mmCIF file of C-alpha atoms (C1' of nucleotides) in Angstrom:
data_model
loop_
_atom_site.group_PDB
_atom_site.id
_atom_site.type_symbol
_atom_site.label_atom_id
_atom_site.label_comp_id
_atom_site.label_asym_id
_atom_site.label_seq_id
_atom_site.Cartn_x
_atom_site.Cartn_y
_atom_site.Cartn_z
ATOM 1 C CA MET A 1 -0.225 -0.052 0.025
ATOM 2 C CA LYS A 2 1.916 2.892 -1.136
ATOM 3 C CA MET A 3 0.319 6.297 -1.621
ATOM 4 C CA ASN A 4 1.428 8.466 -4.595
ATOM 5 C CA GLU A 5 4.340 10.557 -4.280
ATOM 6 C CA GLY A 6 2.312 13.408 -6.041
ATOM 7 C CA VAL A 7 -0.099 13.507 -3.256
ATOM 8 C CA GLU A 8 2.895 15.005 -1.169
ATOM 9 C CA TRP A 9 3.662 17.772 -3.417
ATOM 10 C CA ALA A 10 -0.246 18.461 -4.532
ATOM 11 C CA LEU A 11 -1.141 19.185 -0.332
ATOM 12 C CA HIS A 12 2.340 21.471 -0.339
ATOM 13 C CA SER A 13 1.557 23.519 -3.488
ATOM 14 C CA CYS A 14 -2.438 23.911 -2.582
ATOM 15 C CA VAL A 15 -0.964 25.350 0.749
ATOM 16 C CA ASN A 16 1.497 27.658 -0.486
ATOM 17 C CA LEU A 17 -1.237 29.195 -3.239
ATOM 18 C CA CYS A 18 -3.354 30.082 -0.200
ATOM 19 C CA PHE A 19 -0.611 32.284 0.122
ATOM 20 C CA ILE A 20 -0.892 34.088 -2.827
ATOM 21 C CA PRO A 21 -4.838 34.751 -3.629
ATOM 22 C CA GLY A 22 -5.453 36.040 -6.372
ATOM 23 C CA GLU A 23 -2.680 35.318 -8.829
ATOM 24 C CA ALA A 24 -1.290 32.567 -11.095
ATOM 25 C CA VAL A 25 1.716 31.206 -10.188
ATOM 26 C CA THR A 26 3.365 28.677 -12.850
ATOM 27 C CA ALA A 27 4.440 25.345 -11.923
ATOM 28 C CA LYS A 28 8.059 25.796 -12.155
ATOM 29 C CA ARG A 29 8.274 28.579 -9.648
ATOM 30 C CA LEU A 30 6.155 26.089 -7.274
ATOM 31 C CA ALA A 31 8.444 23.709 -8.482
ATOM 32 C CA ALA A 32 11.648 25.871 -7.918
ATOM 33 C CA PHE A 33 10.375 26.156 -4.258
ATOM 34 C CA TYR A 34 10.834 22.479 -3.600
ATOM 35 C CA ASP A 35 13.151 21.639 -6.051
ATOM 36 C CA LEU A 36 10.837 19.061 -7.826
ATOM 37 C CA PRO A 37 11.022 18.203 -11.319
ATOM 38 C CA ALA A 38 8.829 21.055 -13.129
ATOM 39 C CA ALA A 39 7.491 18.764 -15.300
ATOM 40 C CA TYR A 40 6.427 15.701 -13.463
ATOM 41 C CA LEU A 41 4.624 18.481 -10.608
ATOM 42 C CA ASN A 42 2.980 19.900 -13.587
ATOM 43 C CA LYS A 43 1.442 16.747 -14.112
ATOM 44 C CA GLN A 44 0.110 16.397 -10.210
ATOM 45 C CA LEU A 45 -1.464 20.133 -11.237
ATOM 46 C CA GLN A 46 -3.018 19.368 -14.483
ATOM 47 C CA ALA A 47 -4.933 16.598 -12.352
ATOM 48 C CA LEU A 48 -5.919 19.190 -9.467
ATOM 49 C CA ALA A 49 -7.173 21.032 -12.316
ATOM 50 C CA LYS A 50 -8.791 18.229 -14.001
ATOM 51 C CA ALA A 51 -10.263 17.549 -10.535
ATOM 52 C CA GLY A 52 -11.506 21.432 -10.106
ATOM 53 C CA ILE A 53 -9.410 21.910 -7.150
ATOM 54 C CA LEU A 54 -7.224 24.241 -9.001
ATOM 55 C CA SER A 55 -7.796 26.524 -12.359
ATOM 56 C CA SER A 56 -5.311 26.588 -14.811
ATOM 57 C CA THR A 57 -4.506 30.015 -17.830
ATOM 58 C CA SER A 58 -1.991 29.104 -20.526
ATOM 59 C CA GLY A 59 0.044 31.198 -22.055
ATOM 60 C CA PRO A 60 2.410 34.404 -20.680
ATOM 61 C CA LYS A 61 1.100 35.355 -16.947
ATOM 62 C CA GLY A 62 -0.360 32.502 -16.955
ATOM 63 C CA GLY A 63 -0.305 29.340 -14.491
ATOM 64 C CA PHE A 64 -2.460 27.313 -11.722
ATOM 65 C CA GLN A 65 -4.529 28.766 -8.753
ATOM 66 C CA LEU A 66 -6.944 27.616 -6.206
ATOM 67 C CA ALA A 67 -10.316 27.160 -8.237
ATOM 68 C CA ARG A 68 -12.278 27.540 -4.278
ATOM 69 C CA ARG A 69 -11.670 28.716 -1.039
ATOM 70 C CA PRO A 70 -9.594 26.501 0.529
ATOM 71 C CA ASP A 71 -12.381 25.771 3.475
ATOM 72 C CA LYS A 72 -13.904 23.727 0.130
ATOM 73 C CA ILE A 73 -10.573 21.677 -0.532
ATOM 74 C CA THR A 74 -10.722 18.505 1.406
ATOM 75 C CA LEU A 75 -7.182 16.281 1.817
ATOM 76 C CA LEU A 76 -9.814 13.591 0.291
ATOM 77 C CA ASP A 77 -9.941 16.234 -2.760
ATOM 78 C CA VAL A 78 -6.448 16.207 -3.252
ATOM 79 C CA VAL A 79 -5.404 12.541 -2.757
ATOM 80 C CA ILE A 80 -8.663 11.192 -5.142
ATOM 81 C CA ALA A 81 -7.571 14.059 -8.110
ATOM 82 C CA ILE A 82 -3.846 12.829 -7.559
ATOM 83 C CA ASP A 83 -4.332 9.341 -6.191
ATOM 84 C CA GLY A 84 -7.521 7.327 -8.098
ATOM 85 C CA ALA A 85 -10.636 7.193 -6.599
ATOM 86 C CA ASP A 86 -10.434 3.533 -6.244
ATOM 87 C CA ASP A 87 -10.731 1.821 -2.828
ATOM 88 C CA ALA A 88 -6.798 0.701 -1.489
ATOM 89 C CA PHE A 89 -8.113 -3.099 -0.970
ATOM 90 C CA ARG A 90 -9.385 -4.116 -3.962
ATOM 91 C CA CYS A 91 -12.112 -6.949 -3.407
ATOM 92 C CA THR A 92 -11.378 -9.191 -6.148
ATOM 93 C CA GLU A 93 -14.363 -11.305 -5.003
ATOM 94 C CA ILE A 94 -12.691 -15.119 -4.752
ATOM 95 C CA LEU A 95 -15.418 -15.384 -3.322
ATOM 96 C CA HIS A 96 -16.898 -16.794 -7.109
ATOM 97 C CA ALA A 97 -14.256 -19.335 -7.420
ATOM 98 C CA GLY A 98 -14.813 -21.118 -3.994
ATOM 99 C CA PRO A 99 -17.219 -24.201 -3.972
ATOM 100 C CA GLY A 100 -21.083 -23.350 -3.592
ATOM 101 C CA ALA A 101 -20.427 -19.637 -4.695
ATOM 102 C CA ASP A 102 -23.369 -18.276 -6.063
ATOM 103 C CA PRO A 103 -22.704 -16.606 -9.781
ATOM 104 C CA LYS A 104 -24.908 -13.561 -9.315
ATOM 105 C CA ALA A 105 -23.689 -12.479 -5.895
ATOM 106 C CA ASP A 106 -22.114 -9.420 -5.103
ATOM 107 C CA TYR A 107 -19.320 -10.577 -2.880
ATOM 108 C CA ARG A 108 -18.703 -7.112 -2.768
ATOM 109 C CA LYS A 109 -21.050 -5.933 -0.203
ATOM 110 C CA THR A 110 -21.707 -9.523 1.186
ATOM 111 C CA CYS A 111 -18.256 -11.050 1.686
ATOM 112 C CA LEU A 112 -17.704 -10.123 5.476
ATOM 113 C CA VAL A 113 -13.635 -9.678 4.726
ATOM 114 C CA SER A 114 -14.770 -7.633 1.948
ATOM 115 C CA GLN A 115 -17.058 -5.329 4.288
ATOM 116 C CA ALA A 116 -14.463 -5.288 7.348
ATOM 117 C CA MET A 117 -11.932 -3.719 5.027
ATOM 118 C CA ARG A 118 -14.187 -0.907 3.719
ATOM 119 C CA LYS A 119 -15.310 -0.315 6.899
ATOM 120 C CA ALA A 120 -11.840 0.555 7.848
ATOM 121 C CA GLU A 121 -11.375 2.374 4.451
ATOM 122 C CA LEU A 122 -14.767 4.628 5.084
ATOM 123 C CA THR A 123 -13.183 6.190 8.849
ATOM 124 C CA TYR A 124 -9.818 7.028 7.040
ATOM 125 C CA ARG A 125 -11.700 8.682 4.093
ATOM 126 C CA ARG A 126 -14.133 10.324 6.679
ATOM 127 C CA GLU A 127 -10.913 11.432 8.457
ATOM 128 C CA LEU A 128 -9.550 12.958 5.200
ATOM 129 C CA ALA A 129 -12.484 14.340 3.886
ATOM 130 C CA SER A 130 -12.677 16.109 8.008
ATOM 131 C CA GLN A 131 -10.023 17.975 7.301
ATOM 132 C CA THR A 132 -9.216 20.931 4.738
ATOM 133 C CA ILE A 133 -6.458 22.873 3.553
ATOM 134 C CA ALA A 134 -7.689 25.957 5.115
ATOM 135 C CA ASP A 135 -7.436 24.069 8.156
ATOM 136 C CA ILE A 136 -3.899 23.385 7.147
ATOM 137 C CA VAL A 137 -2.807 26.671 6.369
ATOM 138 C CA ALA A 138 -4.478 28.373 9.875
ATOM 139 C CA GLN A 139 -2.052 26.027 11.501
ATOM 140 C CA VAL A 140 0.998 26.768 9.418
ATOM 141 C CA GLU A 141 -0.207 30.145 10.536
ATOM 142 C CA SER A 142 -0.373 29.663 14.722
ATOM 143 C CA THR A 143 2.205 27.769 14.621
ATOM 144 C CA TYR A 144 5.172 28.488 12.362
ATOM 145 C CA PRO A 145 3.395 32.527 11.550
ATOM 146 C CA ASP A 146 7.766 33.176 10.784
ATOM 147 C CA SER A 147 7.423 30.488 7.841
ATOM 148 C CA ALA A 148 4.517 31.763 6.526
ATOM 149 C CA ASP A 149 6.087 35.129 5.704
ATOM 150 C CA ASN A 150 9.003 33.620 4.304
ATOM 151 C CA THR A 151 6.949 31.454 1.455
ATOM 152 C CA ARG A 152 4.895 35.008 0.781
ATOM 153 C CA HIS A 153 7.550 37.053 0.880
ATOM 154 C CA TRP A 154 9.789 34.498 -1.606
ATOM 155 C CA PHE A 155 6.674 33.599 -4.074
ATOM 156 C CA ALA A 156 6.341 37.555 -3.724
ATOM 157 C CA ASN A 157 9.818 38.484 -5.012
ATOM 158 C CA LEU A 158 11.679 36.594 -7.263
ATOM 159 C CA LYS A 159 14.429 35.446 -5.098
ATOM 160 C CA SER A 160 14.690 33.759 -1.913
ATOM 161 C CA MET B 1 -2.517 4.115 -3.395
ATOM 162 C CA LYS B 2 -2.852 0.109 -4.459
ATOM 163 C CA MET B 3 -3.005 -2.429 -1.523
ATOM 164 C CA ASN B 4 -1.154 -5.823 -2.349
ATOM 165 C CA GLU B 5 -3.542 -8.892 -3.672
ATOM 166 C CA GLY B 6 -2.223 -10.913 -1.654
ATOM 167 C CA VAL B 7 -4.190 -9.274 1.547
ATOM 168 C CA GLU B 8 -7.421 -10.515 0.386
ATOM 169 C CA TRP B 9 -5.530 -13.885 -0.323
ATOM 170 C CA ALA B 10 -4.275 -14.150 3.130
ATOM 171 C CA LEU B 11 -7.709 -12.829 5.166
ATOM 172 C CA HIS B 12 -9.622 -15.541 3.526
ATOM 173 C CA SER B 13 -6.887 -18.243 4.112
ATOM 174 C CA CYS B 14 -6.762 -17.054 7.708
ATOM 175 C CA VAL B 15 -10.297 -17.578 7.995
ATOM 176 C CA ASN B 16 -11.039 -20.871 6.488
ATOM 177 C CA LEU B 17 -7.807 -22.458 8.702
ATOM 178 C CA CYS B 18 -10.200 -20.951 11.719
ATOM 179 C CA PHE B 19 -11.931 -24.095 10.455
ATOM 180 C CA ILE B 20 -9.455 -26.220 10.775
ATOM 181 C CA PRO B 21 -8.442 -26.314 13.722
ATOM 182 C CA GLY B 22 -5.282 -28.273 15.052
ATOM 183 C CA GLU B 23 -4.666 -29.405 11.571
ATOM 184 C CA ALA B 24 -1.819 -28.441 8.554
ATOM 185 C CA VAL B 25 -3.401 -27.239 5.403
ATOM 186 C CA THR B 26 -1.100 -27.736 2.719
ATOM 187 C CA ALA B 27 -0.604 -24.520 0.237
ATOM 188 C CA LYS B 28 -2.125 -25.940 -2.677
ATOM 189 C CA ARG B 29 -5.099 -26.938 -1.353
ATOM 190 C CA LEU B 30 -5.428 -23.563 0.431
ATOM 191 C CA ALA B 31 -5.331 -22.262 -3.507
ATOM 192 C CA ALA B 32 -7.197 -24.620 -4.812
ATOM 193 C CA PHE B 33 -10.490 -23.772 -2.381
ATOM 194 C CA TYR B 34 -10.677 -20.268 -4.322
ATOM 195 C CA ASP B 35 -8.719 -21.710 -7.839
ATOM 196 C CA LEU B 36 -5.831 -19.489 -6.769
ATOM 197 C CA PRO B 37 -1.991 -19.988 -8.109
ATOM 198 C CA ALA B 38 -0.490 -21.837 -6.017
ATOM 199 C CA ALA B 39 2.562 -21.269 -6.010
ATOM 200 C CA TYR B 40 1.967 -17.435 -5.261
ATOM 201 C CA LEU B 41 -0.598 -18.151 -2.578
ATOM 202 C CA ASN B 42 2.065 -20.255 -0.923
ATOM 203 C CA LYS B 43 4.324 -17.017 -1.249
ATOM 204 C CA GLN B 44 1.676 -15.033 0.830
ATOM 205 C CA LEU B 45 1.268 -18.000 3.252
ATOM 206 C CA GLN B 46 5.153 -17.313 4.146
ATOM 207 C CA ALA B 47 5.194 -13.895 4.559
ATOM 208 C CA LEU B 48 1.998 -14.430 7.876
ATOM 209 C CA ALA B 49 4.511 -17.835 8.887
ATOM 210 C CA LYS B 50 7.400 -14.947 8.967
ATOM 211 C CA ALA B 51 5.330 -12.854 11.110
ATOM 212 C CA GLY B 52 4.493 -15.018 13.600
ATOM 213 C CA ILE B 53 0.476 -15.321 12.229
ATOM 214 C CA LEU B 54 0.887 -19.208 10.751
ATOM 215 C CA SER B 55 3.049 -21.689 11.533
ATOM 216 C CA SER B 56 4.647 -24.067 8.772
ATOM 217 C CA THR B 57 5.548 -27.482 8.853
ATOM 218 C CA SER B 58 7.739 -29.379 5.522
ATOM 219 C CA GLY B 59 7.415 -32.554 3.801
ATOM 220 C CA PRO B 60 4.454 -34.614 3.975
ATOM 221 C CA LYS B 61 1.432 -34.014 6.074
ATOM 222 C CA GLY B 62 3.119 -30.390 6.208
ATOM 223 C CA GLY B 63 1.167 -27.011 5.813
ATOM 224 C CA PHE B 64 0.225 -24.109 7.388
ATOM 225 C CA GLN B 65 -2.209 -23.912 10.756
ATOM 226 C CA LEU B 66 -2.462 -20.904 12.650
ATOM 227 C CA ALA B 67 -0.031 -19.986 15.413
ATOM 228 C CA ARG B 68 -1.886 -17.928 17.965
ATOM 229 C CA ARG B 69 -5.714 -18.109 19.069
ATOM 230 C CA PRO B 70 -7.974 -16.313 15.692
ATOM 231 C CA ASP B 71 -9.122 -13.527 18.707
ATOM 232 C CA LYS B 72 -5.200 -12.759 18.989
ATOM 233 C CA ILE B 73 -4.830 -12.025 15.265
ATOM 234 C CA THR B 74 -5.843 -8.523 13.924
ATOM 235 C CA LEU B 75 -6.540 -7.590 10.691
ATOM 236 C CA LEU B 76 -3.492 -5.246 11.183
ATOM 237 C CA ASP B 77 -1.701 -8.431 11.843
ATOM 238 C CA VAL B 78 -2.814 -9.283 8.526
ATOM 239 C CA VAL B 79 -2.047 -6.356 6.249
ATOM 240 C CA ILE B 80 1.489 -5.359 7.991
ATOM 241 C CA ALA B 81 2.168 -8.814 7.201
ATOM 242 C CA ILE B 82 1.887 -9.379 3.737
ATOM 243 C CA ASP B 83 2.008 -5.440 2.458
ATOM 244 C CA GLY B 84 4.665 -3.739 5.234
ATOM 245 C CA ALA B 85 4.246 -1.823 7.831
ATOM 246 C CA ASP B 86 5.018 1.921 5.967
ATOM 247 C CA ASP B 87 2.422 4.445 5.892
ATOM 248 C CA ALA B 88 1.165 4.798 2.617
ATOM 249 C CA PHE B 89 1.324 8.268 2.640
ATOM 250 C CA ARG B 90 5.971 8.726 2.935
ATOM 251 C CA CYS B 91 6.525 12.292 3.715
ATOM 252 C CA THR B 92 9.929 12.722 1.906
ATOM 253 C CA GLU B 93 10.838 16.056 3.880
ATOM 254 C CA ILE B 94 10.219 18.030 1.435
ATOM 255 C CA LEU B 95 10.040 21.080 3.184
ATOM 256 C CA HIS B 96 14.454 20.481 4.064
ATOM 257 C CA ALA B 97 14.531 21.593 0.195
ATOM 258 C CA GLY B 98 12.538 24.774 0.498
ATOM 259 C CA PRO B 99 13.450 28.016 1.650
ATOM 260 C CA GLY B 100 14.775 28.755 5.252
ATOM 261 C CA ALA B 101 14.599 25.241 5.624
ATOM 262 C CA ASP B 102 16.253 23.566 9.181
ATOM 263 C CA PRO B 103 18.707 21.143 7.727
ATOM 264 C CA LYS B 104 18.501 19.052 11.125
ATOM 265 C CA ALA B 105 15.250 19.301 11.273
ATOM 266 C CA ASP B 106 12.096 16.263 11.171
ATOM 267 C CA TYR B 107 9.764 17.336 9.337
ATOM 268 C CA ARG B 108 8.050 13.963 9.236
ATOM 269 C CA LYS B 109 6.810 15.199 12.996
ATOM 270 C CA THR B 110 6.947 18.603 12.691
ATOM 271 C CA CYS B 111 5.126 19.157 8.786
ATOM 272 C CA LEU B 112 1.531 19.947 9.296
ATOM 273 C CA VAL B 113 0.752 18.400 6.049
ATOM 274 C CA SER B 114 2.827 14.946 7.024
ATOM 275 C CA GLN B 115 1.319 15.192 10.683
ATOM 276 C CA ALA B 116 -2.323 14.753 9.247
ATOM 277 C CA MET B 117 -2.187 12.877 6.435
ATOM 278 C CA ARG B 118 -0.453 10.399 9.538
ATOM 279 C CA LYS B 119 -3.417 11.339 11.721
ATOM 280 C CA ALA B 120 -6.058 9.518 9.509
ATOM 281 C CA GLU B 121 -4.164 6.913 8.313
ATOM 282 C CA LEU B 122 -3.836 6.137 12.145
ATOM 283 C CA THR B 123 -8.324 5.971 12.762
ATOM 284 C CA TYR B 124 -7.458 3.482 9.227
ATOM 285 C CA ARG B 125 -5.014 1.239 11.309
ATOM 286 C CA ARG B 126 -6.446 1.766 14.697
ATOM 287 C CA GLU B 127 -10.068 0.470 12.972
ATOM 288 C CA LEU B 128 -8.253 -2.706 11.688
ATOM 289 C CA ALA B 129 -6.631 -3.831 14.621
ATOM 290 C CA SER B 130 -9.938 -3.522 16.418
ATOM 291 C CA GLN B 131 -11.107 -6.213 13.909
ATOM 292 C CA THR B 132 -9.675 -9.995 14.170
ATOM 293 C CA ILE B 133 -9.620 -13.181 12.816
ATOM 294 C CA ALA B 134 -12.210 -14.731 15.294
ATOM 295 C CA ASP B 135 -14.585 -11.465 14.540
ATOM 296 C CA ILE B 136 -15.103 -12.028 11.101
ATOM 297 C CA VAL B 137 -15.393 -16.177 11.804
ATOM 298 C CA ALA B 138 -18.114 -15.153 14.232
ATOM 299 C CA GLN B 139 -19.685 -13.012 11.613
ATOM 300 C CA VAL B 140 -19.874 -15.588 9.261
ATOM 301 C CA GLU B 141 -21.177 -18.511 11.495
ATOM 302 C CA SER B 142 -24.103 -16.221 12.956
ATOM 303 C CA THR B 143 -24.856 -14.262 8.848
ATOM 304 C CA TYR B 144 -23.673 -17.737 6.332
ATOM 305 C CA PRO B 145 -24.107 -20.820 8.417
ATOM 306 C CA ASP B 146 -24.519 -23.191 5.799
ATOM 307 C CA SER B 147 -21.351 -21.381 4.139
ATOM 308 C CA ALA B 148 -18.964 -21.890 7.553
ATOM 309 C CA ASP B 149 -20.678 -25.372 7.189
ATOM 310 C CA ASN B 150 -19.996 -26.593 3.181
ATOM 311 C CA THR B 151 -16.130 -25.195 4.136
ATOM 312 C CA ARG B 152 -15.752 -27.546 6.661
ATOM 313 C CA HIS B 153 -16.802 -30.488 4.820
ATOM 314 C CA TRP B 154 -14.924 -29.154 1.383
ATOM 315 C CA PHE B 155 -10.976 -28.901 3.396
ATOM 316 C CA ALA B 156 -12.895 -32.770 5.429
ATOM 317 C CA ASN B 157 -13.473 -34.653 2.313
ATOM 318 C CA LEU B 158 -10.935 -34.583 -0.703
ATOM 319 C CA LYS B 159 -13.184 -33.374 -3.187
ATOM 320 C CA SER B 160 -16.009 -30.527 -2.916
ATOM 321 C "C1'" DG C 1 8.193 -61.436 13.549
ATOM 322 C "C1'" DG C 2 10.288 -56.688 14.990
ATOM 323 C "C1'" DC C 3 13.278 -53.220 14.265
ATOM 324 C "C1'" DC C 4 16.245 -50.551 11.280
ATOM 325 C "C1'" DC C 5 17.180 -47.955 7.414
ATOM 326 C "C1'" DG C 6 17.283 -46.581 2.836
ATOM 327 C "C1'" DG C 7 14.694 -44.170 -0.688
ATOM 328 C "C1'" DT C 8 10.845 -41.358 -1.990
ATOM 329 C "C1'" DA C 9 7.312 -38.271 -2.516
ATOM 330 C "C1'" DC C 10 5.626 -34.624 -0.650
ATOM 331 C "C1'" DT C 11 5.942 -30.058 2.029
ATOM 332 C "C1'" DC C 12 8.063 -25.324 2.444
ATOM 333 C "C1'" DG C 13 11.354 -21.929 1.132
ATOM 334 C "C1'" DG C 14 13.735 -18.658 -1.187
ATOM 335 C "C1'" DA C 15 15.791 -17.429 -6.053
ATOM 336 C "C1'" DT C 16 14.559 -15.995 -10.151
ATOM 337 C "C1'" DA C 17 11.721 -14.010 -14.702
ATOM 338 C "C1'" DC C 18 7.447 -11.264 -15.546
ATOM 339 C "C1'" DT C 19 4.103 -7.333 -16.063
ATOM 340 C "C1'" DA C 20 1.805 -3.046 -14.307
ATOM 341 C "C1'" DA C 21 1.959 1.309 -12.362
ATOM 342 C "C1'" DA C 22 4.638 4.829 -10.762
ATOM 343 C "C1'" DT C 23 7.936 8.206 -11.784
ATOM 344 C "C1'" DG C 24 10.277 11.144 -14.892
ATOM 345 C "C1'" DT C 25 10.851 13.660 -19.522
ATOM 346 C "C1'" DC C 26 9.839 15.511 -23.895
ATOM 347 C "C1'" DC C 27 7.795 18.483 -27.358
ATOM 348 C "C1'" DG C 28 3.547 20.863 -29.276
ATOM 349 C "C1'" DA C 29 -1.312 23.947 -29.298
ATOM 350 C "C1'" DG C 30 -2.304 28.057 -27.195
ATOM 351 C "C1'" DT C 31 -1.961 32.306 -25.483
ATOM 352 C "C1'" DG C 32 -0.659 37.279 -23.581
ATOM 353 C "C1'" DC C 33 2.545 40.659 -24.387
ATOM 354 C "C1'" DG C 34 6.246 43.528 -26.874
ATOM 355 C "C1'" DG C 35 7.857 46.211 -30.448
ATOM 356 C "C1'" DA C 36 7.713 47.958 -35.348
ATOM 357 C "C1'" DA C 37 5.328 49.612 -39.024
ATOM 358 C "C1'" DG C 38 1.869 52.600 -40.130
ATOM 359 C "C1'" DG C 39 -1.352 56.430 -40.168
ATOM 360 C "C1'" DC D 1 2.438 60.290 -30.960
ATOM 361 C "C1'" DC D 2 -1.502 57.005 -30.845
ATOM 362 C "C1'" DT D 3 -3.022 52.379 -33.214
ATOM 363 C "C1'" DT D 4 -3.029 48.234 -35.304
ATOM 364 C "C1'" DC D 5 -1.126 43.925 -36.076
ATOM 365 C "C1'" DC D 6 2.270 40.438 -36.369
ATOM 366 C "C1'" DG D 7 6.563 37.589 -34.238
ATOM 367 C "C1'" DC D 8 7.676 35.711 -29.796
ATOM 368 C "C1'" DA D 9 8.245 34.248 -25.868
ATOM 369 C "C1'" DC D 10 6.286 31.318 -22.227
ATOM 370 C "C1'" DT D 11 2.732 28.470 -20.566
ATOM 371 C "C1'" DC D 12 -0.185 24.497 -20.141
ATOM 372 C "C1'" DG D 13 -1.239 20.064 -21.856
ATOM 373 C "C1'" DG D 14 -0.384 15.374 -23.682
ATOM 374 C "C1'" DA D 15 1.831 11.822 -25.609
ATOM 375 C "C1'" DC D 16 6.177 9.226 -24.872
ATOM 376 C "C1'" DA D 17 10.814 6.469 -21.718
ATOM 377 C "C1'" DT D 18 12.561 5.088 -17.904
ATOM 378 C "C1'" DT D 19 12.718 2.846 -13.619
ATOM 379 C "C1'" DT D 20 10.367 0.858 -9.419
ATOM 380 C "C1'" DA D 21 7.024 -2.358 -7.813
ATOM 381 C "C1'" DG D 22 3.490 -5.703 -7.728
ATOM 382 C "C1'" DT D 23 2.788 -10.496 -9.572
ATOM 383 C "C1'" DA D 24 3.717 -14.885 -10.990
ATOM 384 C "C1'" DT D 25 6.978 -19.112 -11.608
ATOM 385 C "C1'" DC D 26 10.391 -22.091 -10.878
ATOM 386 C "C1'" DC D 27 13.313 -24.962 -8.865
ATOM 387 C "C1'" DG D 28 16.120 -26.765 -4.539
ATOM 388 C "C1'" DA D 29 16.225 -27.723 1.048
ATOM 389 C "C1'" DG D 30 13.888 -30.283 4.590
ATOM 390 C "C1'" DT D 31 11.086 -34.172 6.211
ATOM 391 C "C1'" DA D 32 7.770 -37.815 7.596
ATOM 392 C "C1'" DC D 33 6.055 -41.666 5.501
ATOM 393 C "C1'" DC D 34 6.617 -46.420 3.184
ATOM 394 C "C1'" DG D 35 8.793 -50.623 1.980
ATOM 395 C "C1'" DG D 36 12.743 -53.165 2.180
ATOM 396 C "C1'" DG D 37 16.192 -55.451 4.420
ATOM 397 C "C1'" DC D 38 18.695 -56.836 8.694
ATOM 398 C "C1'" DC D 39 18.479 -58.957 12.779
#
DNA sequence: GGCCCGGTACTCGGATACTAAATGTCCGAGTGCGGAAGG
DNA sequence: CCTTCCGCACTCGGACATTTAGTATCCGAGTACCGGGCC
């Protein structure tokens, strides 16, 4: 069980975009901030844009910005945009191959093993959905106010 | 985020082993029950044995059996044995590359994004740890008593 | 007849291929800006 | 001097390699049983 690494980048990028409201930021600059491969980060940002989390603009003065208020973007939204909506535990309905199986049964719902795993994943997703980008930003502001200021200045000026 | 498919097999196999107490069952027979590739299932069972969940015996009349009581085997134990203990979300501490970073800081603990993700995973693991193989077996017994009997007979007799 | 011993068949165990997916890179389509030309 | 138009530089967007991890298979090490030989 390994989550796409782009999720980390996407979350941090969303947080950083919160510090630069109303302005399009290019993938290159977001990548330079953490010294990430720009082209690959761009790909992740595209996924966020396709999911309606970011809005993108082409051409000079183009870039990405949040498509909606940070308190309307949950961590689950970002995870699903980058990593897909599929459950980690995939019930392949092996019971179908077992003796005395009902060919028309939907074991994804009736199999108790599947139910137990699904139940756990549900709590996971519920927890992710309960936290928003705005929450993270607020925590950063209160816990590391200097860091927040530094980030703002870095993106405001061209140099670090 | 995709979990190893062997987890499903391992869980079902553990449940089935509960129906055959005190007897070693070969990987081949466990695989035949669901028409799975025997060699690959064997590999998963080895992982369970290495984790101390199953005990293995070589030679004729050999096979696998539960190494401890089913109510002492949590779903988390099985997941970790097959899929590894690493968190799905891997904090690569990209903050280290950011401006104004503290080289000696452990961002896996201080990074708020990492904390938020870890918090969600913790609830997931807690939920998995709260359910045992014995719970699943008990649910099967009460919900599908016929299925439980069928399984017992299938393993008792050589034919289905 | 009973005991011992070797061969055999069967099991797990780990080393070895194969396949899919994540990771990383590259080039093309589209767009706004800047400058030059003309009025 | 102001307006218009063209070329350019910069951006996202998706198609294309590369590397890693998951999937699957195979053969060797070990062990209990079974049969024959010996006492």
